[in-house]
Amino acid sequence: MVRIKILSEDEIRRSLMRISHEILERNKGVDDVVLVGILTRGAFLADRLARNIELIEGKKVEVGYLDVGPYRDDEKRTDVDRSSINFDLNGKIVILTDDVLFTGRTVRAALDGIMRRGRPKSVQLAVLVDRGHRELPIRPDFVGKNLPTSKTREKVKVCLKEIDGEDAVYIVRL
Ligand code: 5GP
Ligand code: MG
């Protein structure tokens, strides 16, 4: 197994700061903007984007966490829902956040989870890494890094300080 570092701590920080600026630019500020992070690592990324936005704009944005387990269409479907979205999604611009975008099936499930809770004005997708190989018509609005990968022989390892003790993105050759 070979592991190559693709993003360092500094590069992750800069990417997330750039994405924060892009979110503000696209939406002309943060009125009606809320962040929804997909558990687990997408939730920490949503928290970080919210902190950046507060630093840049001086305004707090709501952050919720979505468990896509109950909405999955595959063997990973679960019955427990660990989501925590304690605000109204109706009429909001939802920035859906995840660490890695691959086939798009997780995002499809997340959209299901969001729509069941309300009717947002729009949903935009922010991901730290897009590794390609989509199986559904889903594309990100905000991307940290486009990382072409082999569908079967490579994986991306995203480490975040909150749970992994370091900030880094690796490509792992299996
Ligand atoms: P998808 O549903 O688009 O196939 O995969 C995206 C979801 O699976 C994300 O929530 C992501 O965390 C996880 N995932 C898929 N491929 C990878 C990968 O190569 N590395 C990591 N860290 N997560 C992945
Ligand atoms: Mg995930």
PDB file of C-alpha atoms in Angstrom, residues 7 12 15-24 26-27 33-50 52-53 61 63-64 66 68 93-102 104 106-108 110-111 114 122-131 134 138-146 158 160:
ATOM      1  CA  LEU A   7      -3.158  18.223   0.695  1.00  0.00           C
ATOM      2  CA  ILE A  12      -6.710  22.376   3.532  1.00  0.00           C
ATOM      3  CA  SER A  15      -8.989  25.628   0.370  1.00  0.00           C
ATOM      4  CA  LEU A  16     -11.661  25.961   3.036  1.00  0.00           C
ATOM      5  CA  MET A  17     -11.031  29.712   3.284  1.00  0.00           C
ATOM      6  CA  ARG A  18     -11.356  30.035  -0.506  1.00  0.00           C
ATOM      7  CA  ILE A  19     -14.583  28.020  -0.499  1.00  0.00           C
ATOM      8  CA  SER A  20     -15.918  30.255   2.294  1.00  0.00           C
ATOM      9  CA  HIS A  21     -15.246  33.322   0.139  1.00  0.00           C
ATOM     10  CA  GLU A  22     -16.852  31.610  -2.871  1.00  0.00           C
ATOM     11  CA  ILE A  23     -19.991  30.813  -0.853  1.00  0.00           C
ATOM     12  CA  LEU A  24     -20.238  34.472   0.204  1.00  0.00           C
ATOM     13  CA  ARG A  26     -22.100  33.347  -4.976  1.00  0.00           C
ATOM     14  CA  ASN A  27     -24.839  34.164  -2.489  1.00  0.00           C
ATOM     15  CA  VAL A  33     -27.573  30.623   4.003  1.00  0.00           C
ATOM     16  CA  VAL A  34     -27.318  27.572   6.277  1.00  0.00           C
ATOM     17  CA  LEU A  35     -24.715  24.809   6.348  1.00  0.00           C
ATOM     18  CA  VAL A  36     -25.558  21.117   6.512  1.00  0.00           C
ATOM     19  CA  GLY A  37     -22.609  18.763   6.967  1.00  0.00           C
ATOM     20  CA  ILE A  38     -22.873  15.072   6.155  1.00  0.00           C
ATOM     21  CA  LEU A  39     -21.753  12.976   9.132  1.00  0.00           C
ATOM     22  CA  THR A  40     -19.011  12.349  10.011  1.00  0.00           C
ATOM     23  CA  ARG A  41     -16.241  14.354   8.357  1.00  0.00           C
ATOM     24  CA  GLY A  42     -18.530  16.621   6.356  1.00  0.00           C
ATOM     25  CA  ALA A  43     -19.903  17.840   9.691  1.00  0.00           C
ATOM     26  CA  PHE A  44     -16.486  19.027  10.860  1.00  0.00           C
ATOM     27  CA  LEU A  45     -15.934  20.731   7.501  1.00  0.00           C
ATOM     28  CA  ALA A  46     -19.293  22.527   7.824  1.00  0.00           C
ATOM     29  CA  ASP A  47     -18.223  23.758  11.283  1.00  0.00           C
ATOM     30  CA  ARG A  48     -14.985  25.081   9.829  1.00  0.00           C
ATOM     31  CA  LEU A  49     -16.753  26.858   6.958  1.00  0.00           C
ATOM     32  CA  ALA A  50     -19.127  28.466   9.459  1.00  0.00           C
ATOM     33  CA  ASN A  52     -14.493  31.132   8.406  1.00  0.00           C
ATOM     34  CA  ILE A  53     -17.688  32.852   7.276  1.00  0.00           C
ATOM     35  CA  VAL A  61     -24.638  30.908  10.037  1.00  0.00           C
ATOM     36  CA  VAL A  63     -24.935  24.560  11.065  1.00  0.00           C
ATOM     37  CA  GLY A  64     -26.759  21.238  11.031  1.00  0.00           C
ATOM     38  CA  LEU A  66     -27.137  15.102   8.467  1.00  0.00           C
ATOM     39  CA  VAL A  68     -27.611   9.894   5.402  1.00  0.00           C
ATOM     40  CA  ILE A  93     -29.954  28.275   0.747  1.00  0.00           C
ATOM     41  CA  VAL A  94     -28.503  25.009   2.022  1.00  0.00           C
ATOM     42  CA  ILE A  95     -24.766  24.458   1.603  1.00  0.00           C
ATOM     43  CA  LEU A  96     -24.458  20.693   1.751  1.00  0.00           C
ATOM     44  CA  THR A  97     -20.925  19.765   2.822  1.00  0.00           C
ATOM     45  CA  ASP A  98     -18.946  16.539   2.604  1.00  0.00           C
ATOM     46  CA  ASP A  99     -15.338  15.405   2.591  1.00  0.00           C
ATOM     47  CA  VAL A 100     -15.185  13.290  -0.583  1.00  0.00           C
ATOM     48  CA  LEU A 101     -17.506  13.207  -3.593  1.00  0.00           C
ATOM     49  CA  PHE A 102     -17.352   9.905  -5.499  1.00  0.00           C
ATOM     50  CA  GLY A 104     -22.810  10.862  -5.878  1.00  0.00           C
ATOM     51  CA  THR A 106     -24.364   9.848  -0.668  1.00  0.00           C
ATOM     52  CA  VAL A 107     -25.355  13.292  -1.928  1.00  0.00           C
ATOM     53  CA  ARG A 108     -28.503  11.827  -3.487  1.00  0.00           C
ATOM     54  CA  ALA A 110     -28.585  13.638   1.597  1.00  0.00           C
ATOM     55  CA  LEU A 111     -30.942  15.513  -0.739  1.00  0.00           C
ATOM     56  CA  ILE A 114     -33.011  17.495   3.394  1.00  0.00           C
ATOM     57  CA  SER A 122     -31.706  25.985  -3.221  1.00  0.00           C
ATOM     58  CA  VAL A 123     -29.065  23.434  -2.312  1.00  0.00           C
ATOM     59  CA  GLN A 124     -25.407  23.929  -3.196  1.00  0.00           C
ATOM     60  CA  LEU A 125     -22.709  21.305  -2.744  1.00  0.00           C
ATOM     61  CA  ALA A 126     -19.287  21.894  -1.161  1.00  0.00           C
ATOM     62  CA  VAL A 127     -16.714  19.090  -1.005  1.00  0.00           C
ATOM     63  CA  LEU A 128     -13.081  19.002   0.042  1.00  0.00           C
ATOM     64  CA  VAL A 129     -12.156  16.400  -2.610  1.00  0.00           C
ATOM     65  CA  ASP A 130     -13.881  15.395  -5.849  1.00  0.00           C
ATOM     66  CA  ARG A 131     -12.415  12.038  -6.858  1.00  0.00           C
ATOM     67  CA  ARG A 134     -20.043   9.837 -10.726  1.00  0.00           C
ATOM     68  CA  ILE A 138     -24.544  15.410  -9.432  1.00  0.00           C
ATOM     69  CA  ARG A 139     -21.739  17.981  -9.460  1.00  0.00           C
ATOM     70  CA  PRO A 140     -20.185  20.126  -6.750  1.00  0.00           C
ATOM     71  CA  ASP A 141     -20.536  23.918  -6.624  1.00  0.00           C
ATOM     72  CA  PHE A 142     -17.459  24.386  -4.422  1.00  0.00           C
ATOM     73  CA  VAL A 143     -14.421  22.073  -4.571  1.00  0.00           C
ATOM     74  CA  GLY A 144     -11.246  22.032  -2.505  1.00  0.00           C
ATOM     75  CA  LYS A 145      -9.355  19.782  -4.906  1.00  0.00           C
ATOM     76  CA  ASN A 146     -10.234  17.808  -8.026  1.00  0.00           C
ATOM     77  CA  VAL A 158      -9.159  12.479   4.640  1.00  0.00           C
ATOM     78  CA  LEU A 160      -9.196  15.981  10.192  1.00  0.00           C
TER      79      LEU A 160
END
